[in-house]
Short mmCIF file of C-alpha atoms in Angstrom, two decimals:
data_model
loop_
_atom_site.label_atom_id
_atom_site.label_comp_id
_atom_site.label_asym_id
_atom_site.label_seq_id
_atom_site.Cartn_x
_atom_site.Cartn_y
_atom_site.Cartn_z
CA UNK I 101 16.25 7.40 -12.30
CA UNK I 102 16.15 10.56 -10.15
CA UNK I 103 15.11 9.29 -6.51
CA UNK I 104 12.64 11.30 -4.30
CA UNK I 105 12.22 11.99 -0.98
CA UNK I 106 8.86 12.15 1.28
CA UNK I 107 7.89 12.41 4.32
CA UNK I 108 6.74 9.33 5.89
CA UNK I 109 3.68 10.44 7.55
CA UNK I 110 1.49 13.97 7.80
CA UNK I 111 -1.53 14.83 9.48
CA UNK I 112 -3.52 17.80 8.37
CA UNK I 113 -7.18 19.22 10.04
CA UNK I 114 -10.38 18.98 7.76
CA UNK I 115 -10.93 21.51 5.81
CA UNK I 116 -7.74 23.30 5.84
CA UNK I 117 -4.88 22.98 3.16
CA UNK I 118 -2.47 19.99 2.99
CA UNK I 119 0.88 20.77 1.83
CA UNK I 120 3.19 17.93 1.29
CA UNK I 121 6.65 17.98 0.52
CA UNK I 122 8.79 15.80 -1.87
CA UNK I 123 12.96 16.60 -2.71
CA UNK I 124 13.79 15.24 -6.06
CA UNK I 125 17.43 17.04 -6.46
CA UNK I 126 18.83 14.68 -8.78
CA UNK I 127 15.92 15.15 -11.12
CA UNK I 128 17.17 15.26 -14.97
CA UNK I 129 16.14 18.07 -17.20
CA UNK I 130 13.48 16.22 -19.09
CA UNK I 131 11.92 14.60 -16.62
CA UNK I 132 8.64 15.33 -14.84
CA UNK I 133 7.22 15.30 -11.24
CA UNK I 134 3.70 13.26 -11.22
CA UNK I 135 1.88 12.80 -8.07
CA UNK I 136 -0.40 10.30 -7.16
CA UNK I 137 -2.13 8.97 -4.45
CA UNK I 138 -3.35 5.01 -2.99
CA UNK I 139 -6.13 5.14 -0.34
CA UNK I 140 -6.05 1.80 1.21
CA UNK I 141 -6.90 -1.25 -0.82
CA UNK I 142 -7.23 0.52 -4.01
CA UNK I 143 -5.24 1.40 -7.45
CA UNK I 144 -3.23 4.58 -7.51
CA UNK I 145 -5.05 7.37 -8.23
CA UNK I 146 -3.60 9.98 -10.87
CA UNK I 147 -3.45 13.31 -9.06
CA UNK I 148 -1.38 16.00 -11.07
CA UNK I 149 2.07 16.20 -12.70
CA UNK I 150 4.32 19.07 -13.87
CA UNK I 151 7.86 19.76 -15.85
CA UNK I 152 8.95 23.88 -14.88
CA UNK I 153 5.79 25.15 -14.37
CA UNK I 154 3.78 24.96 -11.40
CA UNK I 155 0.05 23.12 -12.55
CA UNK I 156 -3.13 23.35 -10.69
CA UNK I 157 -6.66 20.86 -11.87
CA UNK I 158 -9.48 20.07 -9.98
CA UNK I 159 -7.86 18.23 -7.30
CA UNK I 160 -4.73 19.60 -6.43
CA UNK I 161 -2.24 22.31 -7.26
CA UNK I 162 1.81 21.42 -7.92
CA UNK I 163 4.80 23.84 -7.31
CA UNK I 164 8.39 23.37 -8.49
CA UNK I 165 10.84 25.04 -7.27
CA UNK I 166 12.74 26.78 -9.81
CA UNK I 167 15.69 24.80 -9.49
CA UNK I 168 13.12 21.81 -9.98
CA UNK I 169 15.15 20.14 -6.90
CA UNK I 170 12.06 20.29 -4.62
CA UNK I 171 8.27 20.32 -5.28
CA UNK I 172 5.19 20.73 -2.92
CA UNK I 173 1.02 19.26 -3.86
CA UNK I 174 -1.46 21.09 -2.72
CA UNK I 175 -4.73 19.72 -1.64
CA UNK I 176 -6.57 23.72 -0.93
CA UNK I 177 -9.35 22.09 1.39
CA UNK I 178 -8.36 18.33 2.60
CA UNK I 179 -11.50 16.09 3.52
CA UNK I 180 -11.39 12.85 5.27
CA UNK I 181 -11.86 11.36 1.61
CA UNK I 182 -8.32 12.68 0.92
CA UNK I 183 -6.85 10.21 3.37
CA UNK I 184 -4.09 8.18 1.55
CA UNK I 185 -0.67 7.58 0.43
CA UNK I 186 0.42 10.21 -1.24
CA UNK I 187 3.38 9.51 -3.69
CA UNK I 188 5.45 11.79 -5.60
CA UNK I 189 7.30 10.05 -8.68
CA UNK I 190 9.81 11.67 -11.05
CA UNK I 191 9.36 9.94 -14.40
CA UNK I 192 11.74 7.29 -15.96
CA UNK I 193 11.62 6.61 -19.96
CA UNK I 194 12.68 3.40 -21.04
CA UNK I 195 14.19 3.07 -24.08
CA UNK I 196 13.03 1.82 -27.37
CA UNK I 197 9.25 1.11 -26.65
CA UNK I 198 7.33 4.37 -26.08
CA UNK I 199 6.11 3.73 -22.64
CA UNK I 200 7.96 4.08 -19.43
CA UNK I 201 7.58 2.83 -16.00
CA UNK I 202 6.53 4.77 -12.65
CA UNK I 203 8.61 3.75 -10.13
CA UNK I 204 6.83 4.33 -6.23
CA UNK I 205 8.48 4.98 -3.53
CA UNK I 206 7.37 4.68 0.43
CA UNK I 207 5.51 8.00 -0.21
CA UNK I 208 3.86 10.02 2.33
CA UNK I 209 0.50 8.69 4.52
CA UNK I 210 -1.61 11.57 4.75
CA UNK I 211 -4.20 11.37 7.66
CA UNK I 212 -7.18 14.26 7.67
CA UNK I 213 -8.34 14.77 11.07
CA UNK I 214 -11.91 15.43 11.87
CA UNK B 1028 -14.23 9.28 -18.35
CA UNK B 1029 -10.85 7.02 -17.68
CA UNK B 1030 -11.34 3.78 -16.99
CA UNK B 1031 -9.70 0.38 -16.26
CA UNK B 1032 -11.00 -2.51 -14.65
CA UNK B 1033 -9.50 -6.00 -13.14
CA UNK B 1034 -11.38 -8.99 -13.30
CA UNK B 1035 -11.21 -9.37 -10.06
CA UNK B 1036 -10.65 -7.81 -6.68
CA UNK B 1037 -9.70 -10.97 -4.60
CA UNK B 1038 -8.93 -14.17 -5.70
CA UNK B 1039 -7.38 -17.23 -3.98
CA UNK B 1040 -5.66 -20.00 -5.34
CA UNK B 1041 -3.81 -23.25 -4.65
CA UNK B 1042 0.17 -23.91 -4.90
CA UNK B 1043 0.54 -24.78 -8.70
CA UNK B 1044 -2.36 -24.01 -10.69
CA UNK B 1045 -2.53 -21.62 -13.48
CA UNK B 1046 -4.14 -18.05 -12.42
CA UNK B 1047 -5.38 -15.51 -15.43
CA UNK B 1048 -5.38 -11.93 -14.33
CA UNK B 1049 -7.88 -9.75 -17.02
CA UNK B 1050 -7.46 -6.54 -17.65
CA UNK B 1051 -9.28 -4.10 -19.47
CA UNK B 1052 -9.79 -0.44 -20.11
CA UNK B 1053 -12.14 1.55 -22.25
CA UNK B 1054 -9.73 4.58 -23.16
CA UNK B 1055 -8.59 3.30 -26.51
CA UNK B 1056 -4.82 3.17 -24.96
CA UNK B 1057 -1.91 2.17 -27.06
CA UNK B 1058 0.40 0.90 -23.56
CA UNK B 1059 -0.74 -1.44 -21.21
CA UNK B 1060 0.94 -2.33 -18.04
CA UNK B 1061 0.98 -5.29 -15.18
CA UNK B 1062 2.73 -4.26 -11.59
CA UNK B 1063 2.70 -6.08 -8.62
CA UNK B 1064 2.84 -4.24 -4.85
CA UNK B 1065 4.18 -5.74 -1.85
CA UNK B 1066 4.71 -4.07 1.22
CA UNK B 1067 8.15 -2.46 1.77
CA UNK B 1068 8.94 -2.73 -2.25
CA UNK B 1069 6.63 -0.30 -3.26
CA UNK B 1070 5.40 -1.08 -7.01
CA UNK B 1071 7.60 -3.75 -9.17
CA UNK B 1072 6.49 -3.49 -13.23
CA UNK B 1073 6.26 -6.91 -14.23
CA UNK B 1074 4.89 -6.52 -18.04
CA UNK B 1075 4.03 -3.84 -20.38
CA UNK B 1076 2.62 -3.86 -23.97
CA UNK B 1077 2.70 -1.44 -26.42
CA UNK B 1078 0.55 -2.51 -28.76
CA UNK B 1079 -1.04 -5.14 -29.72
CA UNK B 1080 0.62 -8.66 -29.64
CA UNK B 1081 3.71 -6.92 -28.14
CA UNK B 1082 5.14 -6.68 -24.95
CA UNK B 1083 8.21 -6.01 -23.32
CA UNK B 1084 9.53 -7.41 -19.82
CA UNK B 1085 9.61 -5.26 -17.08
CA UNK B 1086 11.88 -5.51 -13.65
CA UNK B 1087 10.38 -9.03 -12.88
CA UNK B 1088 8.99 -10.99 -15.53
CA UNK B 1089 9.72 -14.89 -14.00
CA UNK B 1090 7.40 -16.74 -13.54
CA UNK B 1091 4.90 -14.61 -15.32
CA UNK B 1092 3.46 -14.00 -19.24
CA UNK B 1093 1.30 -11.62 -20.69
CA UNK B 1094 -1.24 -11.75 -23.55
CA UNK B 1095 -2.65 -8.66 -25.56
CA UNK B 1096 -4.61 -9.90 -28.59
CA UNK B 1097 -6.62 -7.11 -28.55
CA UNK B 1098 -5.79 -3.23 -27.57
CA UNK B 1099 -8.57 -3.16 -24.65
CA UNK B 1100 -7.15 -6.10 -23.12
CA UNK B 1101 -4.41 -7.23 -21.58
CA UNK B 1102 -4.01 -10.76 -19.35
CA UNK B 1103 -1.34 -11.45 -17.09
CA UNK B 1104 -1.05 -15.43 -16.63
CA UNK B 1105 0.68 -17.30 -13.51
CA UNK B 1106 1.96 -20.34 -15.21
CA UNK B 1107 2.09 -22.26 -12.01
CA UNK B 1108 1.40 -20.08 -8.94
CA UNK B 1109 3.64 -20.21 -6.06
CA UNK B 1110 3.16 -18.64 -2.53
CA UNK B 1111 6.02 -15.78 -3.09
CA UNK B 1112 3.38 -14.85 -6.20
CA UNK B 1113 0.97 -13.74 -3.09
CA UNK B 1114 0.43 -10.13 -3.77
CA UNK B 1115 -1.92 -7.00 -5.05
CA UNK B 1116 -1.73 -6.83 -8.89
CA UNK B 1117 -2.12 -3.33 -10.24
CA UNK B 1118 -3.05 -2.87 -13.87
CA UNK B 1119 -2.25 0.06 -15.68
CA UNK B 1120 -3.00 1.88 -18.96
CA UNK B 1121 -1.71 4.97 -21.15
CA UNK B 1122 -1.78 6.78 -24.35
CA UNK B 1123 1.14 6.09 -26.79
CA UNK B 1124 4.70 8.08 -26.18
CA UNK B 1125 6.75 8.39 -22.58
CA UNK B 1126 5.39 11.18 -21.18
CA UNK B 1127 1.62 10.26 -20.62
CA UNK B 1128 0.02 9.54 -17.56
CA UNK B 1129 -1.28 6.52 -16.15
CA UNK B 1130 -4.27 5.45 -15.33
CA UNK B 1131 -4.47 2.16 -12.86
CA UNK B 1132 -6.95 -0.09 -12.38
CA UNK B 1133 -8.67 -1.08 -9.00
CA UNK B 1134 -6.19 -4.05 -8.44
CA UNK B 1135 -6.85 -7.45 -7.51
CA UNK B 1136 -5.46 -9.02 -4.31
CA UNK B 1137 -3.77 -12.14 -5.10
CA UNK B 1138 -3.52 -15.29 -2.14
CA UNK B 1139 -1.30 -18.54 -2.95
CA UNK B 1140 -2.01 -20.75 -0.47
#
């Protein structure tokens, strides 16, 4: 499985644009970049996910780099609700079953300020 | 709207007895999927079903079995707990193939005293 790398912590003022990092440089061809986030106590929360292309929904935008090693979420204008782990996850199939298993890692604790 | 809900958000239980962890979601889901997360080991799958009345182990399946009689619901049963089975159970659901998303559930904290 490719491995990814976060920063452990980030702290980002209400109302302006989080940006949070994740490298992923051993990342196989087929496999995609999800993003998902845990605010304390809860289940992980589905965010956005992306293979080339860089993805936007209603919560968050996702750019790849174009050498897919790298990859950056967007959250355009951060509230104190978006105050959570924030983990990006590069997919691993396993064989023979048609599912596959998400594999966290540390991720990164985003704090909104006030 | 997606949806999956645990039976429970905190339960406690004695050394020994048998636990049932429910699981259900409302998304008509062909996979179904039981992690546990522990602080420092980030999310460990345990279970995951397919389909109904299959299942396939995950990374640690001892002391642990699964039940899916029916495609909305899928148990995860503690034989005998033990105190190292202390954790926060996440449930987790998808659509058929290996590139959909997961949904979770709002996981249920698990004591062993």
């Amino acid at each position: 499985d490719a491995k990814t790398t976060q920063p452990p912590s980030m702290d980002c003022a209400e109302g302006r644009a989080a940006n949070l990092p994740c490298n992923h440089s051993t990342i196989s061809g087929n496999e995609y970049v999800y993003w998902y986030r845990q605010i304390h106590s809860q289940g992980p929360q589905y965010i956005i996910h992306g293979l080339k292309n860089n993805e936007t929904n209603e919560m968050a935008s996702l750019i790849i780099t174009e050498d897919r090693k790298s990859s950056t979420l967007i959250l355009p204008h951060a509230t104190l609700r978006d105050t959570a782990v924030y983990y990006c996850i590069v997919r691993a199939e396993r064989s023979g079953a048609g599912s596959y298993q998400l594999t966290f890692g540390k991720g990164t604790k985003l704090s909104v300020i006030p | 709207d997606v949806k999956v809900t645990q039976s429970s958000r905190y339960l406690v239980k004695r050394t020994g007895e048998k636990v049932f962890l429910e699981c259900v979601q409302d998304m008509d889901h062909e996979n179904m999927f039981w992690y546990r997360q522990d602080p420092g080991l980030g999310l460990r799958l345990i279970y995951f079903s397919y389909d109904v009345k299959m299942k396939e182990k995950g990374d640690i399946p001892e002391g642990y079995s699964v039940s899916r009689e029916k495609k909305e619901r899928f148990s995860l049963i503690l034989e005998s707990a033990s105190t190292n089975q202390t954790s926060m159970y996440l449930c987790a659901s998808s659509k058929a193939g290996g590139s959909e998303t997961q949904y979770f559930g709002p996981g249920t904290r698990l004591l062993v005293l």
